[in-house]
CSV table of C-alpha atoms and ligand atoms in Angstrom, one decimal:
chain,number,residue,atom,x,y,z
A,1,MET,CA,200.9,20.0,165.2
A,2,ARG,CA,198.7,22.9,165.7
A,3,ILE,CA,196.4,22.1,168.6
A,4,LEU,CA,193.1,23.7,169.9
A,5,LEU,CA,192.3,22.4,173.6
A,6,LEU,CA,188.9,23.0,174.8
A,7,GLY,CA,188.0,23.9,178.6
A,8,SER,CA,189.3,26.1,181.3
A,9,GLY,CA,190.0,24.2,184.3
A,10,GLY,CA,193.0,22.9,186.1
A,11,ARG,CA,192.7,19.9,184.1
A,12,GLU,CA,193.1,22.0,180.9
A,13,HIS,CA,196.1,23.6,182.4
A,14,ALA,CA,197.6,20.4,183.0
A,15,PHE,CA,196.8,19.3,179.6
A,16,ALA,CA,198.5,22.5,178.1
A,17,TRP,CA,201.6,22.0,180.2
A,18,LYS,CA,201.9,18.6,179.2
A,19,PHE,CA,201.2,19.2,175.4
A,20,ARG,CA,203.9,22.0,175.6
A,21,GLN,CA,206.5,19.5,176.5
A,22,SER,CA,206.2,17.7,173.1
A,23,PRO,CA,208.3,18.5,170.1
A,24,LEU,CA,205.3,17.6,168.2
A,25,CYS,CA,203.6,20.7,169.4
A,26,LYS,CA,204.0,23.6,167.1
A,27,ALA,CA,201.1,25.8,168.3
A,28,LEU,CA,198.8,25.6,171.3
A,29,PHE,CA,195.2,27.5,171.4
A,30,ILE,CA,192.9,27.0,174.4
A,31,ALA,CA,189.3,28.0,174.6
A,32,PRO,CA,188.4,29.6,176.7
A,33,GLY,CA,191.5,28.9,179.0
A,34,ASN,CA,192.5,30.6,182.1
A,35,ALA,CA,195.4,32.6,183.5
A,36,GLY,CA,197.6,29.4,183.7
A,37,THR,CA,196.8,28.1,180.0
A,38,GLY,CA,197.7,31.5,178.8
A,39,GLN,CA,201.5,30.5,180.0
A,40,HIS,CA,201.7,27.7,177.5
A,41,GLY,CA,199.5,29.1,174.6
A,42,THR,CA,197.1,31.4,173.2
A,43,ASN,CA,193.8,31.7,175.1
A,44,LEU,CA,190.5,32.4,172.7
A,45,ALA,CA,187.5,33.8,174.3
A,46,ILE,CA,185.1,31.2,172.7
A,47,ASP,CA,182.6,28.8,174.4
A,48,PRO,CA,183.3,25.3,173.7
A,49,ASN,CA,179.4,24.6,173.6
A,50,ASN,CA,179.5,27.0,170.7
A,51,PHE,CA,180.3,24.5,167.9
A,52,PRO,CA,180.1,27.0,164.8
A,53,ALA,CA,182.6,29.2,166.7
A,54,VAL,CA,184.7,26.5,167.7
A,55,LYS,CA,185.0,25.5,163.8
A,56,GLN,CA,185.6,29.1,162.9
A,57,ALA,CA,188.8,29.0,165.2
A,58,VAL,CA,189.7,25.7,163.7
A,59,LEU,CA,189.9,27.0,160.3
A,60,GLU,CA,191.3,30.5,161.1
A,61,TYR,CA,194.1,28.9,163.1
A,62,ALA,CA,194.7,26.0,160.9
A,63,ILE,CA,194.4,23.5,163.8
A,64,ASP,CA,195.4,20.1,163.1
A,65,MET,CA,193.9,18.4,166.4
A,66,VAL,CA,191.0,19.4,168.7
A,67,VAL,CA,191.1,17.8,172.2
A,68,VAL,CA,188.1,18.2,174.2
A,69,GLY,CA,188.5,18.7,178.1
A,70,PRO,CA,185.1,18.7,179.6
A,71,GLU,CA,182.0,16.4,179.1
A,72,GLU,CA,179.5,19.0,177.9
A,73,PRO,CA,180.5,19.6,174.5
A,74,LEU,CA,181.0,15.9,174.1
A,75,VAL,CA,177.6,14.8,175.2
A,76,ARG,CA,176.2,17.8,173.4
A,77,GLY,CA,177.6,16.2,170.1
A,78,ILE,CA,180.9,18.2,169.2
A,79,VAL,CA,182.4,15.1,167.6
A,80,ASP,CA,179.4,14.5,165.6
A,81,PHE,CA,179.5,18.1,164.4
A,82,PHE,CA,183.2,17.6,163.4
A,83,ARG,CA,182.6,14.3,161.5
A,84,LYS,CA,179.7,15.7,159.6
A,85,ASP,CA,181.2,19.0,158.6
A,86,GLU,CA,183.0,18.9,155.0
A,87,SER,CA,185.7,21.3,155.9
A,88,LEU,CA,186.6,19.6,158.9
A,89,GLN,CA,187.5,16.3,157.6
A,90,ASN,CA,191.2,16.6,157.9
A,91,VAL,CA,191.2,17.8,161.6
A,92,LEU,CA,191.8,15.2,164.4
A,93,ILE,CA,189.5,15.2,167.3
A,94,VAL,CA,189.9,13.5,170.7
A,95,GLY,CA,186.7,12.6,172.5
A,96,PRO,CA,183.6,10.1,172.0
A,97,ASP,CA,180.7,11.1,169.6
A,98,GLY,CA,177.3,12.2,171.5
A,99,HIS,CA,175.9,8.8,171.5
A,100,ALA,CA,179.2,7.0,173.0
A,101,ALA,CA,179.3,10.1,175.3
A,102,LEU,CA,176.0,8.6,177.0
A,103,LEU,CA,178.3,6.6,179.1
A,104,GLU,CA,178.5,9.8,181.1
A,105,GLY,CA,175.5,11.6,179.9
A,106,SER,CA,173.0,8.9,180.9
A,107,LYS,CA,173.3,6.9,184.0
A,108,ALA,CA,170.5,4.4,182.7
A,109,PHE,CA,172.3,4.2,179.4
A,110,ALA,CA,175.8,3.6,181.3
A,111,LYS,CA,173.9,0.8,183.7
A,112,GLU,CA,172.2,-1.0,180.8
A,113,PHE,CA,175.7,-1.1,179.0
A,114,MET,CA,177.3,-2.7,182.1
A,115,ARG,CA,174.4,-5.3,182.3
A,116,GLU,CA,174.9,-6.1,178.8
A,117,PHE,CA,178.6,-6.7,179.0
A,118,VAL,CA,178.8,-8.2,182.4
A,119,ILE,CA,180.6,-5.6,184.1
A,120,PRO,CA,180.5,-5.6,187.8
A,121,THR,CA,178.2,-2.4,189.3
A,122,ALA,CA,175.7,-1.9,191.8
A,123,ALA,CA,172.3,-3.5,191.3
A,124,TYR,CA,170.0,-1.1,189.9
A,125,GLU,CA,166.4,-0.3,188.5
A,126,GLU,CA,165.2,2.8,186.4
A,127,PHE,CA,162.0,4.8,186.8
A,128,THR,CA,160.2,7.6,184.9
A,129,PRO,CA,157.3,9.8,186.1
A,130,LYS,CA,154.8,7.2,184.8
A,131,ASP,CA,156.3,4.6,186.9
A,132,LEU,CA,156.1,6.6,190.2
A,133,ARG,CA,154.1,4.2,192.2
A,134,ALA,CA,156.4,1.2,191.1
A,135,GLY,CA,159.4,3.5,192.0
A,136,LEU,CA,158.0,4.2,195.5
A,137,ASP,CA,157.2,0.6,196.1
A,138,TYR,CA,160.6,-0.4,195.1
A,139,VAL,CA,162.2,2.0,197.3
A,140,SER,CA,160.2,0.7,200.1
A,141,ARG,CA,161.7,-2.7,199.5
A,142,GLN,CA,165.3,-1.4,199.9
A,143,GLN,CA,167.7,-1.6,202.5
A,144,PRO,CA,169.0,2.0,203.2
A,145,PRO,CA,171.1,3.7,202.4
A,146,ILE,CA,169.4,4.2,199.2
A,147,VAL,CA,171.2,5.8,196.2
A,148,LEU,CA,169.1,8.0,193.8
A,149,LYS,CA,170.7,9.2,190.5
A,150,ALA,CA,169.4,11.8,188.2
A,151,ASP,CA,169.9,10.0,184.9
A,152,GLY,CA,171.4,13.1,183.0
A,153,LEU,CA,174.0,15.6,183.5
A,154,ALA,CA,173.3,17.7,186.6
A,155,ALA,CA,176.4,19.6,187.3
A,156,GLY,CA,177.7,17.1,189.7
A,157,LYS,CA,174.8,17.4,191.8
A,158,GLY,CA,172.6,14.6,190.6
A,159,VAL,CA,173.4,11.7,192.9
A,160,VAL,CA,171.6,11.7,196.3
A,161,ILE,CA,172.2,9.1,199.0
A,162,LEU,CA,169.6,8.9,201.8
A,163,ASP,CA,169.4,7.1,205.3
A,164,ASN,CA,165.9,6.0,205.3
A,165,ILE,CA,163.1,5.0,203.1
A,166,SER,CA,160.5,8.0,203.5
A,167,ASP,CA,163.3,10.5,202.7
A,168,ALA,CA,164.1,8.5,199.5
A,169,GLN,CA,160.6,8.4,198.6
A,170,GLN,CA,160.3,12.2,198.8
A,171,GLU,CA,163.4,12.5,197.0
A,172,LEU,CA,162.4,10.4,194.2
A,173,GLN,CA,159.0,12.1,193.9
A,174,GLU,CA,160.9,15.6,193.9
A,175,MET,CA,163.5,14.2,191.0
A,176,LEU,CA,160.9,12.8,188.9
A,177,ALA,CA,158.8,16.0,189.2
A,178,GLY,CA,162.0,18.0,187.6
A,179,LYS,CA,164.2,18.8,190.5
A,180,PHE,CA,167.2,18.5,188.2
A,181,GLY,CA,165.0,19.5,185.2
A,182,ALA,CA,165.3,17.3,182.1
A,183,ALA,CA,168.3,15.5,183.9
A,184,SER,CA,165.9,13.7,186.3
A,185,GLU,CA,163.2,12.9,184.1
A,186,LYS,CA,164.6,9.4,184.5
A,187,VAL,CA,165.8,8.3,188.0
A,188,VAL,CA,168.2,5.2,188.5
A,189,ILE,CA,168.0,3.6,192.0
A,190,GLU,CA,171.0,1.4,192.9
A,191,GLN,CA,172.1,-0.6,195.6
A,192,PHE,CA,174.6,1.2,198.1
A,193,LEU,CA,178.4,-0.1,197.6
A,194,LYS,CA,180.4,0.4,200.8
A,195,GLY,CA,184.1,0.7,200.2
A,196,ILE,CA,186.9,2.8,199.1
A,197,GLU,CA,187.0,4.9,195.6
A,198,PHE,CA,189.5,5.2,193.3
A,199,SER,CA,189.8,6.5,189.5
A,200,VAL,CA,191.2,4.7,186.6
A,201,PHE,CA,191.9,6.4,183.1
A,202,VAL,CA,192.0,4.7,179.8
A,203,LEU,CA,192.8,6.3,176.6
A,204,THR,CA,191.1,4.3,173.6
A,205,ASP,CA,191.0,4.7,170.0
A,206,GLY,CA,187.9,2.4,170.0
A,207,LYS,CA,189.9,-1.0,169.4
A,208,SER,CA,193.0,-0.7,171.5
A,209,TYR,CA,193.5,1.0,174.9
A,210,LYS,CA,196.3,2.4,177.1
A,211,ILE,CA,195.9,2.5,181.0
A,212,LEU,CA,197.2,5.9,182.7
A,213,PRO,CA,198.4,5.9,186.2
A,214,VAL,CA,195.8,5.3,188.7
A,215,ALA,CA,194.6,8.2,191.0
A,216,LYS,CA,192.5,8.9,194.1
A,217,ASP,CA,190.4,12.1,194.5
A,218,TYR,CA,188.8,13.6,197.5
A,219,LYS,CA,185.3,15.3,196.7
A,220,ARG,CA,184.2,16.6,200.0
A,221,ILE,CA,185.0,20.1,201.1
A,222,GLY,CA,185.8,19.2,204.6
A,223,GLU,CA,188.5,17.3,206.3
A,224,GLY,CA,188.1,13.6,207.1
A,225,ASP,CA,185.6,13.7,203.7
A,226,THR,CA,182.9,15.6,205.6
A,227,GLY,CA,180.4,18.4,204.2
A,228,PRO,CA,179.1,18.8,200.8
A,229,ASN,CA,180.6,17.5,197.7
A,230,THR,CA,182.8,19.6,195.4
A,231,GLY,CA,184.5,19.2,192.0
A,232,GLY,CA,187.5,17.9,193.8
A,233,MET,CA,189.6,19.1,196.7
A,234,GLY,CA,193.0,17.0,196.0
A,235,SER,CA,194.3,13.9,194.4
A,236,VAL,CA,197.1,11.4,194.7
A,237,SER,CA,198.8,9.1,192.2
A,238,PRO,CA,199.4,6.2,192.6
A,239,VAL,CA,197.0,4.7,195.1
A,240,PRO,CA,198.7,2.4,197.5
A,241,PHE,CA,195.7,-0.2,198.0
A,242,VAL,CA,195.5,-0.4,194.2
A,243,ASP,CA,198.2,-3.0,193.9
A,244,LYS,CA,199.1,-5.1,190.8
A,245,GLU,CA,196.4,-7.5,191.6
A,246,MET,CA,193.7,-5.0,191.8
A,247,MET,CA,194.7,-3.7,188.6
A,248,ARG,CA,194.5,-6.9,186.9
A,249,LYS,CA,190.9,-7.4,188.1
A,250,VAL,CA,190.2,-3.9,186.8
A,251,GLU,CA,191.4,-4.6,183.4
A,252,SER,CA,190.0,-8.1,182.9
A,253,ARG,CA,186.7,-7.6,184.5
A,254,ILE,CA,186.1,-3.8,183.7
A,255,ILE,CA,188.3,-2.3,180.9
A,256,LYS,CA,188.5,-5.2,178.4
A,257,PRO,CA,184.6,-5.7,178.5
A,258,THR,CA,184.1,-1.9,178.3
A,259,ILE,CA,186.2,-1.8,175.1
A,260,ARG,CA,184.5,-4.9,173.8
A,261,GLY,CA,181.1,-3.2,174.3
A,262,ILE,CA,182.4,-0.2,172.5
A,263,GLN,CA,183.4,-2.3,169.6
A,264,GLU,CA,180.3,-4.7,169.4
A,265,ARG,CA,177.9,-1.6,169.5
A,266,GLU,CA,180.3,0.2,167.0
A,267,MET,CA,180.3,3.1,169.2
A,268,ASP,CA,182.5,6.2,167.8
A,269,TYR,CA,184.8,6.3,171.0
A,270,CYS,CA,188.4,7.9,170.5
A,271,GLY,CA,189.3,9.6,173.9
A,272,PHE,CA,189.6,9.2,177.6
A,273,ILE,CA,187.5,7.0,179.6
A,274,PHE,CA,187.1,7.8,183.2
A,275,LEU,CA,186.4,4.9,185.4
A,276,GLY,CA,184.9,5.9,188.9
A,277,LEU,CA,185.6,2.6,190.8
A,278,ILE,CA,185.1,1.4,194.2
A,279,GLU,CA,186.9,-1.6,195.9
A,280,VAL,CA,184.4,-3.7,197.8
A,281,GLU,CA,185.9,-6.4,199.9
A,282,GLY,CA,188.8,-6.9,197.5
A,283,ASP,CA,186.8,-6.5,194.2
A,284,PRO,CA,186.3,-3.6,192.0
A,285,TYR,CA,182.9,-2.3,190.9
A,286,VAL,CA,182.0,0.6,188.6
A,287,ILE,CA,180.3,3.5,190.3
A,288,GLU,CA,180.5,5.6,187.2
A,289,TYR,CA,181.6,6.3,183.7
A,290,ASN,CA,183.0,9.7,182.6
A,291,CYS,CA,183.9,10.4,179.0
A,292,ARG,CA,186.9,12.8,179.8
A,293,MET,CA,189.7,13.1,182.3
A,294,GLY,CA,189.1,13.8,185.8
A,295,ASP,CA,189.9,17.1,187.6
A,296,PRO,CA,192.0,16.9,190.1
A,297,GLU,CA,193.2,13.6,189.0
A,298,THR,CA,194.4,14.7,185.7
A,299,GLN,CA,197.1,17.2,187.5
A,300,SER,CA,198.4,14.3,189.4
A,301,VAL,CA,198.2,11.5,186.5
A,302,PHE,CA,200.0,13.6,184.0
A,303,ALA,CA,202.7,14.8,186.3
A,304,ARG,CA,203.4,10.9,186.2
A,305,LEU,CA,203.1,10.3,182.6
A,306,ASN,CA,206.1,10.0,180.8
A,307,THR,CA,204.8,9.4,177.2
A,308,ASP,CA,204.3,12.3,174.8
A,309,LEU,CA,200.7,13.3,175.2
A,310,VAL,CA,200.3,14.8,171.9
A,311,ALA,CA,201.6,11.5,170.2
A,312,LEU,CA,199.1,9.6,172.4
A,313,CYS,CA,196.3,11.8,171.5
A,314,ALA,CA,197.0,11.8,167.7
A,315,ALA,CA,197.5,8.0,167.8
A,316,ALA,CA,194.1,7.7,169.5
A,317,ALA,CA,192.3,9.8,167.2
A,318,GLN,CA,194.2,8.2,164.1
A,319,GLY,CA,193.3,4.5,165.4
A,320,ARG,CA,196.7,3.5,166.1
A,321,LEU,CA,196.9,3.5,169.6
A,322,ASP,CA,198.4,0.0,169.5
A,323,GLU,CA,201.7,1.6,168.5
A,324,MET,CA,202.2,3.6,171.8
A,325,GLU,CA,203.7,2.7,175.0
A,326,ILE,CA,202.8,4.2,178.3
A,327,GLU,CA,205.9,5.4,180.3
A,328,THR,CA,205.3,6.2,184.1
A,329,ASP,CA,207.3,8.4,186.3
A,330,GLU,CA,208.1,6.1,189.3
A,331,ARG,CA,207.7,9.1,191.8
A,332,ALA,CA,204.4,9.8,193.7
A,333,ALA,CA,202.3,13.0,192.7
A,334,ALA,CA,199.8,14.6,194.9
A,335,THR,CA,197.8,17.7,194.2
A,336,ILE,CA,196.1,20.1,196.6
A,337,ILE,CA,193.3,22.4,195.6
A,338,LEU,CA,192.9,25.7,196.8
A,339,VAL,CA,189.1,27.2,196.6
A,340,SER,CA,187.3,30.4,197.1
A,341,GLY,CA,185.6,31.0,200.5
A,342,GLY,CA,182.2,29.8,200.4
A,343,TYR,CA,182.7,27.1,197.8
A,344,PRO,CA,181.0,24.9,197.0
A,345,GLY,CA,178.2,27.4,198.0
A,346,SER,CA,178.2,31.0,196.7
A,347,TYR,CA,181.7,32.7,196.7
A,348,GLU,CA,183.1,35.9,195.3
A,349,LYS,CA,185.3,36.3,192.3
A,350,GLY,CA,187.9,38.9,191.4
A,351,LYS,CA,190.2,38.5,194.7
A,352,PRO,CA,193.8,39.3,193.4
A,353,ILE,CA,196.2,36.4,194.0
A,354,THR,CA,199.8,36.9,195.2
A,355,GLY,CA,202.7,34.6,196.2
A,356,LEU,CA,202.7,32.7,193.0
A,357,ASP,CA,206.3,33.5,192.2
A,358,ALA,CA,207.4,32.5,195.8
A,359,VAL,CA,206.2,28.7,195.0
A,360,ASN,CA,209.0,26.2,195.0
A,361,GLY,CA,209.2,22.8,194.0
A,362,SER,CA,205.7,22.4,192.8
A,363,MET,CA,203.6,23.1,190.0
A,364,VAL,CA,200.8,25.3,190.0
A,365,PHE,CA,197.8,24.5,187.8
A,366,HIS,CA,195.4,27.4,187.5
A,367,ALA,CA,191.5,26.5,187.5
A,368,GLY,CA,189.3,29.6,188.3
A,369,THR,CA,191.6,32.3,187.6
A,370,LYS,CA,191.7,34.9,184.9
A,371,SER,CA,194.4,37.7,184.3
A,372,ASP,CA,193.0,41.3,185.0
A,373,ASN,CA,195.4,43.8,183.5
A,374,GLY,CA,198.3,41.7,184.2
A,375,GLN,CA,197.0,40.8,187.7
A,376,VAL,CA,195.9,37.1,188.1
A,377,VAL,CA,192.6,37.3,190.0
A,378,THR,CA,190.4,34.5,191.4
A,379,ASN,CA,187.6,33.6,188.7
A,380,GLY,CA,186.1,30.5,190.2
A,381,GLY,CA,185.3,28.0,193.1
A,382,ARG,CA,188.2,25.9,192.4
A,383,VAL,CA,191.1,28.4,192.0
A,384,LEU,CA,194.3,26.8,192.0
A,385,ALA,CA,195.8,23.1,192.0
A,386,ILE,CA,199.1,22.8,193.5
A,387,THR,CA,200.9,19.4,192.4
A,388,SER,CA,204.2,18.0,193.7
A,389,TYR,CA,206.4,14.8,193.4
A,390,GLY,CA,207.6,12.8,196.3
A,391,ASP,CA,209.0,9.4,197.0
A,392,HIS,CA,205.9,8.7,198.7
A,393,PHE,CA,202.5,10.6,198.2
A,394,GLN,CA,202.9,11.9,201.8
A,395,ASP,CA,206.2,13.7,200.9
A,396,ALA,CA,204.3,15.1,197.9
A,397,ILE,CA,201.5,16.4,200.0
A,398,LYS,CA,203.9,18.0,202.4
A,399,THR,CA,205.4,20.1,199.5
A,400,SER,CA,202.1,21.1,198.0
A,401,LEU,CA,200.9,22.1,201.4
A,402,ALA,CA,204.0,24.3,202.0
A,403,ASN,CA,203.6,25.9,198.9
A,404,ALA,CA,199.9,26.5,199.4
A,405,GLU,CA,200.9,28.6,202.4
A,406,LYS,CA,202.8,30.9,200.2
A,407,VAL,CA,199.8,31.7,198.1
A,408,GLU,CA,197.5,34.2,199.2
A,409,TYR,CA,194.0,35.7,198.2
A,410,GLU,CA,191.0,36.8,200.3
A,411,GLY,CA,188.9,33.8,201.5
A,412,LYS,CA,191.5,31.3,200.4
A,413,TYR,CA,190.8,27.7,201.7
A,414,ASN,CA,192.3,24.2,201.2
A,415,ARG,CA,192.0,20.5,202.8
A,416,ARG,CA,195.3,19.7,204.7
A,417,ASP,CA,194.5,15.9,204.9
A,418,ILE,CA,194.5,14.8,201.3
A,419,GLY,CA,195.3,11.1,201.4
A,420,PHE,CA,194.3,10.7,205.2
A,421,ASP,CA,192.7,7.5,204.4
A,422,LEU,CA,195.3,5.7,202.5
B,501,AMP,P1,178.4,9.6,190.6
B,501,AMP,O1,178.1,11.0,190.1
B,501,AMP,O2,177.8,8.7,190.0
B,501,AMP,O3,180.0,9.5,190.7
B,501,AMP,O4,178.3,9.8,192.0
B,501,AMP,C1,178.8,10.5,193.1
B,501,AMP,C2,179.3,9.9,194.2
B,501,AMP,O5,178.4,9.2,194.9
B,501,AMP,C3,180.3,9.1,194.2
B,501,AMP,O6,181.5,9.5,194.1
B,501,AMP,C4,180.1,8.1,195.2
B,501,AMP,O7,180.8,8.6,196.2
B,501,AMP,C5,178.7,8.0,195.6
B,501,AMP,N1,178.1,7.0,195.0
B,501,AMP,C6,177.3,6.9,193.8
B,501,AMP,N2,176.9,5.7,193.6
B,501,AMP,C7,177.1,4.9,194.6
B,501,AMP,C8,176.8,3.5,195.3
B,501,AMP,N3,176.1,2.8,194.4
B,501,AMP,N4,177.2,3.2,196.5
B,501,AMP,C9,177.8,4.0,197.1
B,501,AMP,N5,178.0,5.2,196.8
B,501,AMP,C10,177.7,5.9,195.7
B,502,LIG,N1,187.3,14.3,190.1
B,502,LIG,C1,185.9,13.9,189.5
B,502,LIG,C2,185.8,14.4,188.4
B,502,LIG,O1,186.4,15.0,187.4
B,502,LIG,O2,184.5,14.2,188.0
């Protein structure tokens, strides 16, 4: 198979690494990719949101299957674009269409879906600018903390949690007035759930599904889960508190009704579903759906996936996922993210990275890097993901931390406490 992978993060490097292990992978192209994906295939300087340019690459390189890493092209309808185009009819594409991707692209859509299919999630109401008064009144009747969510995609910044009613009313006013642009023209206000979060990944062809290894990510920049949110500072898989009984609840209460909802509504969903879950007093609730794999969870999850990922993706796109089995590596895996100084605020790019050759016993997945005349330099906030195996996740973390020490660039920072709460 000739594969085109869209995206440029650590998640995409992990996809590329895994695809390359498959005897089915005859050629791999990544658009736009990074310095790490370039080790496994050919990077193409194409923006995944430029669908005509993606199409041109598909035809030029005789691509058989397109796998979409990030959510934006999905929410913008890349799958619809492929379905409609005569010349792309024989090309497999892995990802939901624009309507199905609303499970991530619209919080209100996702909440209403969960309400209809009786999937456990926080109680909520939604408000638009014309219901501002009702919204302020609703907030005044809530018990803080109060969770406000911009309906649309807001680059991971659209969720605000406030500790008192007047701040929440102020925030609601600002959001409805366009604080997050069109994304906050509608705002979901939901009940605060107190518990511990984890991530479950499902691959579906719209009829059957396969559950991938469970993971947990660490979103805050600071140790002890303090400071601003980031794209993710580390991940572990498996997650000790997510035992067989918890996964049984997740499957029966969340995964099965989600797939049933997709079928009943005839949604075009062949791809990954990322369930952002929270355990509250022994029961799982959905915090959010994402229509893609997570980053940096993918690095730990794929490290533990023994099944051929090309075969899995093709089976999902062809509607024969029921033929596949998920085989898992029994070892634990853990990932530590190295970021640029200043991230998630402003940071500098273009810092030369040294010491990559000294890494021993870990995999290095590139995120914000690029190759500058043969020298790998920083090119983003999250720079590298260092993933290791261990009998216990703590052993895996130790190995990743030891290797993180060997890599150098100006401003390097990483958390040293990934897994601290497990
Ligand atoms: P989301 O973008 O919906 O995943 O929200 C971002 C983060 O906000 C989540 O990872 C949670 O840590 C937190 N969060 C979202 N919704 C809730 C909720 N209802 N209760 C508590 N925390 C929440
Ligand atoms: N790790 C969280 C995400 O990918 O959204």
